[in-house]
């Protein structure tokens, strides 16, 4: 039996942490779909044409090098605006969503385009300032040198591109449950998400 949980939202909203926790708690497989776009973006930075990079993507490439850098994030957001890139990644995501045993997918268009029939849809958000603070802490902990202002500008630029593109823009599905994590701890945010999933399971 399949059971799909779609979790969308902007960068550093907490959707990744929430998705992993929900997958863990309910014993579901998890796919971070941002990694697919990051891998394509990273290959574009190496000189490969983005559509070709998407069409020839393999699972191994998701573990290639560090995909969690600001440069790769920006490249991911750019290639994600190309309809042929998105089209090349649809089948993989849809079959993952319908795998036996259930799945959690997080991204920008899971509840709207990839899996509009998902059993649970969440849209996780937070103010740009709070998200920038979190991302700044993450990146400096990794040893990257940047300023909080740069991180905020980066997040704003990516939000605008991801929400403004014509194909599969980032938007909450009409029937998604909204979780604003601006004033929530990680535990509180995870519990809020788990309550929605549990309610759907028990009917
Ligand atoms: O979730 P993330 O920050 O790792 O995603 C990186 C970029 O990939 C994001 O800025 C937009 C794009 N993306 C997308 O367009 N659709 C998805 N389902 C996931 C990510």
XYZ file of C-alpha atoms and ligand atoms in Angstrom:
223
model
C 0.000 0.000 0.000
C 1.291 3.486 -0.759
C 0.933 6.564 1.422
C 2.462 9.836 0.255
C 3.360 12.819 2.404
C 4.146 15.961 0.384
C 6.134 18.637 2.210
C 6.809 21.889 0.365
C 8.249 25.217 1.382
C 11.066 27.706 0.855
C 14.762 27.263 1.644
C 15.676 26.748 5.314
C 12.042 26.683 6.436
C 12.693 23.469 8.347
C 11.035 21.200 5.784
C 14.092 18.943 5.497
C 14.326 18.337 9.244
C 10.571 17.832 9.491
C 10.554 15.432 6.519
C 13.295 13.252 7.951
C 11.576 13.167 11.351
C 8.175 12.296 9.835
C 9.759 9.551 7.705
C 11.475 8.162 10.789
C 8.421 8.301 13.016
C 6.060 6.634 10.534
C 8.626 4.374 8.921
C 8.340 5.909 5.451
C 11.020 6.338 2.786
C 12.245 9.911 2.292
C 13.287 11.809 -0.828
C 14.766 15.309 -0.645
C 13.842 16.429 -4.171
C 15.984 19.574 -3.817
C 18.983 17.255 -4.092
C 17.937 16.304 -7.637
C 17.996 19.952 -8.707
C 21.203 20.562 -6.766
C 22.887 17.654 -8.556
C 21.772 19.056 -11.925
C 22.945 22.536 -10.868
C 26.324 21.163 -9.795
C 26.720 19.428 -13.156
C 25.827 22.673 -14.945
C 28.617 24.402 -12.981
C 30.945 21.724 -14.394
C 29.946 22.755 -17.917
C 27.255 20.204 -18.709
C 24.151 21.494 -20.446
C 21.327 21.472 -17.814
C 18.713 19.474 -19.763
C 21.315 16.846 -20.627
C 22.498 16.880 -16.996
C 18.919 16.177 -15.844
C 18.287 13.485 -18.459
C 21.472 11.601 -17.555
C 21.254 12.007 -13.759
C 21.939 8.844 -11.740
C 21.424 8.096 -8.033
C 25.178 8.080 -7.439
C 25.382 11.728 -8.499
C 23.248 12.710 -5.498
C 26.183 11.754 -3.298
C 28.808 13.427 -5.468
C 30.740 16.145 -3.609
C 29.084 18.802 -1.460
C 25.736 19.764 -2.953
C 24.847 21.924 0.061
C 26.761 25.068 -0.836
C 25.264 28.482 -1.709
C 26.709 28.289 -5.261
C 25.053 24.949 -5.924
C 21.789 26.173 -4.354
C 21.659 29.143 -6.743
C 22.536 26.931 -9.709
C 19.789 24.497 -8.619
C 17.237 27.291 -8.475
C 18.257 28.413 -11.991
C 18.088 24.986 -13.649
C 14.782 24.364 -11.813
C 13.170 27.122 -13.892
C 13.819 25.164 -17.130
C 10.683 23.119 -17.984
C 12.684 20.338 -19.743
C 14.830 19.903 -16.619
C 11.727 19.520 -14.448
C 10.126 17.145 -16.957
C 13.193 14.880 -16.889
C 12.865 14.486 -13.101
C 9.106 13.865 -12.849
C 8.891 10.079 -13.357
C 11.517 9.281 -10.735
C 9.753 11.466 -8.156
C 6.276 10.096 -8.973
C 7.349 6.479 -8.654
C 9.145 7.277 -5.404
C 5.928 8.862 -4.079
C 3.975 5.702 -4.872
C 6.442 3.167 -3.548
C 5.060 0.360 -1.415
C 5.370 1.183 2.274
C 4.859 4.914 1.757
C 7.063 7.940 1.225
C 7.746 11.502 2.286
C 8.930 13.881 -0.448
C 10.036 17.419 0.253
C 10.505 20.192 -2.283
C 8.615 23.066 -3.864
C 5.991 21.442 -6.110
C 5.306 18.072 -4.513
C 1.738 18.809 -3.383
C 0.868 20.771 -6.513
C 2.547 18.961 -9.441
C 4.418 15.790 -8.497
C 1.838 14.269 -6.187
C -1.366 16.346 -6.062
C -3.196 13.270 -4.732
C -0.855 12.906 -1.720
C -2.573 11.673 1.432
C -0.950 14.478 3.461
C 0.225 17.881 2.220
C 2.169 20.324 4.346
C 3.554 23.733 3.450
C 6.334 24.662 5.852
C 7.395 28.276 6.002
C 9.125 30.895 8.181
C 10.092 34.537 7.780
C 13.044 35.212 5.458
C 15.003 36.649 8.405
C 14.575 33.536 10.544
C 15.449 31.278 7.613
C 18.560 33.314 6.810
C 19.689 33.093 10.442
C 19.344 29.299 10.404
C 21.130 28.931 7.074
C 23.915 31.285 8.208
C 24.512 29.138 11.317
C 24.551 25.952 9.186
C 26.979 27.318 6.607
C 29.394 28.933 9.059
C 29.425 25.694 11.105
C 30.684 24.034 7.909
C 33.491 26.577 7.749
C 32.106 28.712 4.907
C 32.867 32.392 5.171
C 29.927 34.640 4.435
C 27.952 37.424 6.053
C 24.372 37.204 7.374
C 23.444 39.858 4.795
C 24.723 37.705 1.938
C 22.740 34.710 3.160
C 19.544 36.768 3.456
C 20.012 38.243 -0.039
C 20.641 34.748 -1.397
C 17.492 33.366 0.199
C 15.390 36.264 -1.062
C 16.753 35.846 -4.592
C 16.034 32.116 -4.561
C 12.510 32.602 -3.092
C 11.678 35.109 -5.820
C 12.966 32.856 -8.620
C 11.340 29.694 -7.238
C 7.974 31.374 -6.629
C 8.044 33.462 -9.799
C 8.845 30.839 -12.454
C 6.107 29.853 -14.903
C 6.529 26.073 -14.585
C 5.648 24.490 -11.214
C 6.260 27.580 -9.081
C 6.650 27.241 -5.328
C 3.167 27.689 -3.915
C 1.124 26.030 -1.190
C -1.464 23.584 -2.521
C -5.001 24.770 -1.769
C -5.477 21.814 0.599
C -2.043 21.949 2.276
C -1.753 22.432 6.035
C 0.433 25.474 6.732
C 3.141 25.257 9.399
C 4.986 28.493 10.183
C 8.156 27.538 12.042
C 9.336 31.127 12.713
C 8.557 30.863 16.422
C 8.698 27.087 16.850
C 11.513 24.917 18.160
C 12.545 21.946 16.009
C 10.645 19.630 18.364
C 7.488 21.750 18.203
C 7.632 21.919 14.411
C 8.159 18.153 14.127
C 5.265 17.472 16.524
C 2.953 19.779 14.570
C 3.748 17.873 11.360
C 3.462 14.451 12.993
C 0.033 15.331 14.412
C -1.262 16.047 10.894
C 0.120 12.768 9.549
C -1.168 10.744 12.528
C -4.643 12.237 12.153
C -4.736 11.201 8.496
C -3.580 7.661 9.290
C -6.153 7.076 12.024
C -8.767 8.500 9.687
O 15.222 22.434 -1.206
P 16.553 22.976 -1.733
O 16.896 24.321 -1.147
O 17.645 21.983 -1.599
O 16.308 23.184 -3.317
C 17.276 23.744 -4.163
C 16.577 24.405 -5.347
O 15.971 23.396 -6.174
C 15.465 25.369 -4.997
O 15.928 26.698 -4.873
C 14.479 25.226 -6.130
C 14.713 23.847 -6.679
N 13.664 22.878 -6.350
C 12.534 22.867 -7.129
O 12.399 23.695 -8.014
N 11.573 21.926 -6.932
C 11.687 21.015 -5.950
N 10.730 20.096 -5.794
C 12.828 21.036 -5.110
C 13.802 21.994 -5.325
